[in-house]
Coordinates of C-alpha atoms and ligand atoms in Angstrom, one line a residue:
X1 CA 73.8 145.3 56.0
X2 CA 71.4 142.6 58.7
X3 CA 68.5 144.8 59.6
X4 CA 68.1 145.0 63.9
X5 CA 64.3 146.4 65.2
X6 CA 64.7 146.6 69.1
X7 CA 62.0 149.4 70.6
X8 CA 60.3 149.6 73.9
X9 CA 56.2 150.5 74.5
X10 CA 56.7 154.1 75.3
X11 CA 54.7 154.2 78.7
X12 CA 57.4 156.0 80.9
X13 CA 60.9 156.8 81.3
X14 CA 63.5 153.9 81.0
X15 CA 65.4 152.7 84.0
X16 CA 68.6 151.2 85.1
X17 CA 66.7 147.8 84.2
X18 CA 67.4 148.9 80.4
X19 CA 69.8 150.9 80.4
X20 CA 72.0 146.8 81.4
X21 CA 69.1 145.2 79.9
X22 CA 69.3 146.7 76.1
X23 CA 70.2 150.4 75.5
X24 CA 73.6 150.0 76.3
X25 CA 73.8 146.9 73.9
X26 CA 71.4 148.7 70.5
X27 CA 74.9 151.9 71.7
X28 CA 77.2 148.9 71.3
X29 CA 75.3 147.3 67.7
X30 CA 75.3 149.9 66.1
X31 CA 79.0 151.8 66.7
X32 CA 80.3 148.5 65.1
X33 CA 78.4 150.3 61.9
X34 CA 77.5 146.2 60.8
X35 CA 73.8 146.5 60.8
X36 CA 70.8 149.0 60.5
X37 CA 69.5 149.7 63.7
X38 CA 65.2 150.7 63.8
X39 CA 64.5 152.1 66.6
X40 CA 60.4 151.7 66.9
X41 CA 58.4 153.6 69.5
X42 CA 55.9 151.9 70.2
X43 CA 53.2 153.9 70.7
X44 CA 50.3 151.3 69.3
X45 CA 51.3 148.8 71.0
X46 CA 51.4 150.3 74.2
X47 CA 47.3 151.7 73.9
X48 CA 46.5 147.9 74.4
X49 CA 46.9 147.8 77.6
X50 CA 46.8 151.9 78.2
X51 CA 43.7 152.9 76.2
X52 CA 42.3 155.3 78.1
X53 CA 45.8 156.9 78.6
X54 CA 46.2 158.5 75.5
X55 CA 47.8 161.5 77.0
X56 CA 50.7 159.5 79.1
X57 CA 51.3 157.7 75.6
X58 CA 51.2 161.1 74.0
X59 CA 53.4 162.1 77.1
X60 CA 56.9 159.3 76.8
X61 CA 57.6 159.7 72.7
X62 CA 59.1 162.1 73.4
X63 CA 60.2 161.4 76.7
X64 CA 62.1 157.8 75.2
X65 CA 63.0 159.5 72.8
X66 CA 65.2 162.4 75.1
X67 CA 66.4 158.8 76.5
X68 CA 67.4 156.8 73.8
X69 CA 69.5 160.2 73.1
X70 CA 71.0 160.7 76.0
X71 CA 72.6 157.2 75.7
X72 CA 74.0 158.0 72.8
X73 CA 71.9 156.8 70.0
X74 CA 72.3 158.8 66.8
X75 CA 69.7 158.9 64.8
X76 CA 72.7 159.7 61.7
X77 CA 73.6 155.8 62.5
X78 CA 70.3 154.8 63.5
X79 CA 66.7 155.0 62.5
X80 CA 64.4 156.0 65.9
X81 CA 60.6 155.5 64.5
X82 CA 56.6 155.5 65.8
X83 CA 55.0 152.5 65.3
X84 CA 51.1 154.7 64.8
X85 CA 53.1 156.5 61.8
X86 CA 53.6 153.5 59.4
X87 CA 50.4 152.5 59.0
X88 CA 51.7 149.4 56.8
X89 CA 52.9 148.1 60.2
X90 CA 49.0 148.0 60.4
X91 CA 47.8 146.8 57.4
X92 CA 51.0 143.8 57.8
X93 CA 48.1 142.7 61.5
X94 CA 45.1 142.8 59.5
X95 CA 46.8 140.4 57.0
X96 CA 49.1 138.2 59.7
X97 CA 46.0 137.7 61.6
X98 CA 44.4 135.1 59.6
X99 CA 46.8 132.8 60.1
X100 CA 47.0 133.1 64.1
X101 CA 44.5 130.9 66.0
X102 CA 42.9 132.5 69.4
X103 CA 44.0 129.9 71.3
X104 CA 47.5 130.1 69.9
X105 CA 48.0 133.6 71.1
X106 CA 45.7 132.4 74.6
X107 CA 49.3 129.3 74.8
X108 CA 51.4 132.8 74.7
X109 CA 53.7 132.2 78.0
X110 CA 54.4 135.7 77.6
X111 CA 50.7 137.3 77.3
X112 CA 49.6 134.8 79.8
X113 CA 51.8 135.8 82.1
X114 CA 51.1 139.6 81.0
X115 CA 47.7 139.3 81.4
X116 CA 48.0 137.5 85.1
X117 CA 49.6 140.9 85.9
X118 CA 46.9 143.8 84.9
X119 CA 44.0 141.9 85.9
X120 CA 43.3 145.4 87.2
X121 CA 43.4 146.9 83.5
X122 CA 41.3 143.2 82.5
X123 CA 39.0 142.1 85.0
X124 CA 38.6 138.5 83.5
X125 CA 38.6 139.6 80.0
X126 CA 41.2 140.7 77.6
X127 CA 40.7 142.9 75.0
X128 CA 41.0 141.3 71.2
X129 CA 43.9 144.5 71.2
X130 CA 45.9 142.9 73.8
X131 CA 45.7 139.2 73.1
X132 CA 46.7 140.6 69.5
X133 CA 50.0 142.8 70.5
X134 CA 51.6 139.6 69.1
X135 CA 50.4 139.1 65.9
X136 CA 51.6 143.5 65.5
X137 CA 54.8 143.4 66.7
X138 CA 55.2 140.4 64.4
X139 CA 54.1 142.8 61.7
X140 CA 56.6 145.8 63.1
X141 CA 59.0 142.8 62.9
X142 CA 58.7 142.0 59.3
X143 CA 57.6 144.9 57.8
X144 CA 61.2 145.6 58.1
X145 CA 62.8 142.6 57.2
X146 CA 63.8 142.1 60.2
X147 CA 66.7 139.7 60.4
X148 CA 68.3 139.6 64.7
X149 CA 65.3 141.3 67.7
X150 CA 67.5 141.6 70.4
X151 CA 65.6 140.6 73.6
X152 CA 65.1 139.3 77.1
X153 CA 64.4 136.1 77.8
X154 CA 60.7 137.1 78.6
X155 CA 60.3 138.4 74.6
X156 CA 61.2 134.5 73.8
X157 CA 58.1 133.2 73.2
X158 CA 56.8 136.6 71.1
X159 CA 59.6 136.1 68.4
X160 CA 58.0 132.5 68.3
X161 CA 55.5 133.6 67.6
X162 CA 56.3 135.8 64.7
X163 CA 58.8 133.0 63.6
X164 CA 55.3 131.4 62.5
X165 CA 52.9 133.7 61.6
X166 CA 55.6 134.3 58.3
X167 CA 56.5 130.6 58.4
X168 CA 52.6 130.1 57.4
X169 CA 52.3 133.5 55.7
X170 CA 55.5 132.8 52.8
X171 CA 53.9 129.0 53.0
X172 CA 50.8 129.8 51.6
X173 CA 51.8 133.0 49.1
X174 CA 54.9 132.3 48.4
X175 CA 58.8 133.1 50.3
X176 CA 58.5 137.3 50.2
X177 CA 59.0 137.2 54.8
X178 CA 61.9 137.0 56.2
X179 CA 62.6 134.7 58.7
X180 CA 63.9 136.8 62.4
X181 CA 65.9 135.3 65.2
X182 CA 66.4 136.7 68.6
X183 CA 69.7 137.3 70.4
X184 CA 69.7 136.9 73.4
X185 CA 70.7 139.3 76.1
X186 CA 74.3 138.0 78.0
X187 CA 72.8 140.4 81.2
X188 CA 70.7 139.1 83.3
X189 CA 67.7 140.6 84.5
X190 CA 68.9 143.9 87.0
X191 CA 67.2 143.9 90.4
X192 CA 64.9 146.4 92.0
X193 CA 66.8 148.4 95.4
X194 CA 63.9 147.7 97.1
X195 CA 65.6 143.4 96.8
X196 CA 62.6 143.4 94.1
X197 CA 64.0 139.8 91.4
X198 CA 63.6 142.7 88.9
X199 CA 63.5 146.7 88.6
X200 CA 60.2 147.6 86.4
X201 CA 58.5 151.5 86.2
X202 CA 55.1 149.9 87.6
X203 CA 57.6 148.1 91.0
X204 CA 58.4 151.7 92.2
X205 CA 61.3 150.4 93.1
X206 CA 63.0 151.7 89.1
X207 CA 65.6 154.2 88.8
X208 CA 65.3 156.4 86.2
X209 CA 68.1 157.7 83.5
X210 CA 66.4 160.7 84.1
X211 CA 66.5 160.9 87.2
X212 CA 68.0 164.1 89.6
X213 CA 71.8 163.1 91.3
X214 CA 69.5 164.1 93.7
X215 CA 67.2 161.8 93.2
X216 CA 69.3 158.5 92.7
X217 CA 71.8 159.9 96.2
X218 CA 67.5 159.9 97.8
X219 CA 67.0 156.0 96.2
X220 CA 70.0 154.6 96.8
X221 CA 70.1 155.8 100.7
X222 CA 66.6 153.5 101.8
X223 CA 68.5 150.3 99.4
X224 CA 68.4 146.7 101.6
X225 CA 71.5 145.6 103.5
X226 CA 73.1 143.1 105.3
X227 CA 69.5 142.7 107.7
X228 CA 72.2 141.2 110.1
X229 CA 74.3 143.7 110.3
X230 CA 73.6 146.2 112.6
X231 CA 76.7 148.1 113.8
X232 CA 79.8 149.5 112.0
X233 CA 82.0 147.3 112.5
X234 CA 80.2 144.2 111.9
X235 CA 80.8 141.8 109.8
X236 CA 78.7 141.6 106.4
X237 CA 77.8 139.5 104.2
X238 CA 77.6 141.1 101.0
X239 CA 76.3 138.4 98.9
X240 CA 72.5 139.4 100.2
X241 CA 73.3 143.6 100.8
X242 CA 71.7 145.2 96.6
X243 CA 73.8 148.0 97.6
X244 CA 76.8 145.8 96.8
X245 CA 74.8 144.3 93.6
X246 CA 75.1 147.7 92.8
X247 CA 78.3 148.0 93.4
X248 CA 78.7 145.8 90.4
X249 CA 77.3 147.5 88.3
X250 CA 78.7 150.8 87.9
X251 CA 82.4 150.4 90.0
X252 CA 86.0 149.9 88.0
X253 CA 87.1 146.7 89.3
X254 CA 89.1 147.8 91.5
X255 CA 86.5 149.1 93.6
X256 CA 84.5 146.4 93.4
X257 CA 87.4 144.2 94.3
X258 CA 87.5 147.3 97.8
X259 CA 83.8 147.5 98.7
X260 CA 83.8 143.6 98.4
X261 CA 86.9 143.3 101.0
X262 CA 86.1 146.5 103.5
X263 CA 81.9 144.9 104.1
X264 CA 83.6 141.8 104.5
X265 CA 85.9 142.4 107.8
X266 CA 84.0 144.9 109.2
X267 CA 85.5 148.2 108.1
X268 CA 83.0 149.9 105.7
X269 CA 80.3 151.5 106.6
X270 CA 77.0 150.9 105.3
X271 CA 75.5 154.3 104.8
X272 CA 79.2 155.6 103.5
X273 CA 78.9 152.6 101.7
X274 CA 75.7 154.3 99.6
X275 CA 76.7 157.1 98.8
X276 CA 80.3 156.2 97.5
X277 CA 77.7 154.1 95.3
X278 CA 74.9 157.0 94.4
X279 CA 78.7 159.5 92.8
X280 CA 80.0 156.4 90.7
X281 CA 75.8 156.0 89.9
X282 CA 76.0 159.8 88.8
X283 CA 80.1 159.8 87.0
X284 CA 77.8 156.8 85.2
X285 CA 74.5 159.2 84.3
X286 CA 76.7 162.0 84.7
X287 CA 77.2 162.8 80.3
X288 CA 73.4 161.2 79.6
X289 CA 72.4 163.2 81.8
X290 CA 73.9 166.1 79.9
X291 CA 72.7 165.1 76.3
X292 CA 68.7 165.3 77.8
X293 CA 69.7 168.9 79.2
X294 CA 70.4 169.6 75.1
X295 CA 67.9 168.0 74.0
X296 CA 65.1 169.2 76.5
X297 CA 66.4 172.4 75.7
X298 CA 65.9 171.7 71.8
X299 CA 62.5 170.0 71.4
X300 CA 62.5 171.1 67.9
X301 CA 65.8 168.7 66.8
X302 CA 64.0 165.6 68.8
X303 CA 60.9 166.2 66.5
X304 CA 63.0 166.1 64.0
X305 CA 64.5 163.6 64.6
X306 CA 61.1 161.7 65.2
X307 CA 60.5 163.0 61.6
X308 CA 62.9 162.2 59.6
X309 CA 63.3 158.8 60.8
X310 CA 60.0 157.9 60.3
X311 CA 59.8 159.2 57.0
X312 CA 62.5 156.5 56.6
X313 CA 61.4 153.6 57.7
X314 CA 57.5 154.4 56.4
X315 CA 59.9 154.1 53.6
X316 CA 60.9 150.6 54.5
X317 CA 57.3 149.6 55.2
X318 CA 55.9 150.9 51.7
X319 CA 58.1 148.4 50.1
X320 CA 57.1 145.1 51.4
X321 CA 54.0 146.2 52.5
X322 CA 54.6 146.3 47.9
X323 CA 55.5 143.0 47.8
X324 CA 53.2 141.7 50.5
X325 CA 50.1 143.2 48.2
X326 CA 51.8 141.0 45.1
X327 CA 52.1 137.7 47.3
X328 CA 48.8 138.4 48.3
X329 CA 47.1 139.4 45.2
X330 CA 46.3 142.3 46.4
X331 CA 48.0 144.5 44.1
X332 CA 45.1 145.0 41.8
X333 CA 45.8 147.9 39.3
X334 CA 49.3 147.1 38.9
X335 CA 51.6 149.6 41.5
X336 CA 49.1 150.2 44.6
Ligands
LIG1 P1 56.1 147.7 84.4 O1 56.8 147.5 85.4 O2 55.2 148.7 83.8 O3 56.4 146.1 82.9 P2 59.2 147.7 83.0 O4 59.7 149.0 83.6 O5 59.9 145.8 83.8 O6 57.7 148.6 82.3 P3 58.5 147.4 80.5 O7 58.7 148.9 79.4 O8 57.7 146.1 81.0 O9 59.5 148.2 81.6 O10 60.4 146.8 79.5 C1 60.2 146.6 78.5 C2 61.8 145.6 78.4 O11 63.2 146.1 78.6 C3 61.3 143.8 78.9 O12 60.8 143.0 78.5 C4 63.2 143.8 79.1 O13 63.3 142.7 78.3 C5 63.7 144.9 79.8 N1 64.0 145.4 80.7 C6 62.6 145.8 82.1 N2 63.3 145.8 83.2 C7 64.2 145.4 83.0 C8 65.6 145.0 84.7 N3 64.5 145.3 85.7 N4 65.9 144.4 84.1 C9 66.8 144.0 82.7 N5 65.9 143.9 81.3 C10 64.5 145.0 81.7
LIG2 MG1 57.3 145.2 82.2

């Protein structure tokens, strides 16, 4: 079976953007029975720009694990593991760091954009660790012989970087590593209720999977609507309304058509429309919330899932490491 590798940095809870952008796809991949899926909680990578907030990373490892379980990631079918507990990945990172130049990393468009966004953390000079995180990501992928990597468009340069490292490694040391392929997610970036082009943790516009019904209603009530629509019976333009945009994500086709025609005809008030949207979001999140409640009440089960997943993942990484060391002539005494 082909291996699929995905993951997230544990720097906060997962939100609706992640849900439509990647989580739903992961559940689908898992339930197709066609792949062996590994999901990594990338705590080491999270530290590259949160090195001064270890408590934040620690807390969010469990939060993100619960987010996964609550959307329907089944630990019997998918392996969830903690990156820092796989030392082979750190070892591979060191080996791969010889196969990539500093100039190449500096040119990586994803890293370039992120460095600009993180000026408050790095100032004018970025750390070695952050600049090199694509190398550690290449180690994450190749340690598991990941063949398929589902990503958003913003992540493509990281996969390309990994492919380059793999080719370089194989050309020098022999054909050991598997070159991964990106599986581009068909869903576009989910916008924020505030009209921002992206919902994001650090943008303060996220609806989290763990938000309560009340919190969601409150967020939806503050959403940006058609600014030209002042009275309830003014004709609306749903194309400039974030409430409409979100209806599209959470409504049935019939509900959505109804919203659209009523708005255009001025037969639907924005307040009622927002309340209905909040109900639909809550309808979608209800089973997720229920599973979350279960795991929050059973933290020992979450720990067990993480311990078992990590131990399973480590076995795979160990096997890769044996091959890598042999290829690199680092197998001094036979079995390392
Ligand atoms: P931050 O604001 O701290 O960058 P974030 O909310 O953007 O956090 P990340 O952890 O950076 O979340 O997201 C990781 C990945 O999740 C992204 O590379 C992207 O593929 C996906 N993702 C994040 N936000 C969205 C979104 N609004 N729509 C679709 N996918 C998203
Ligand atoms: Mg981001």
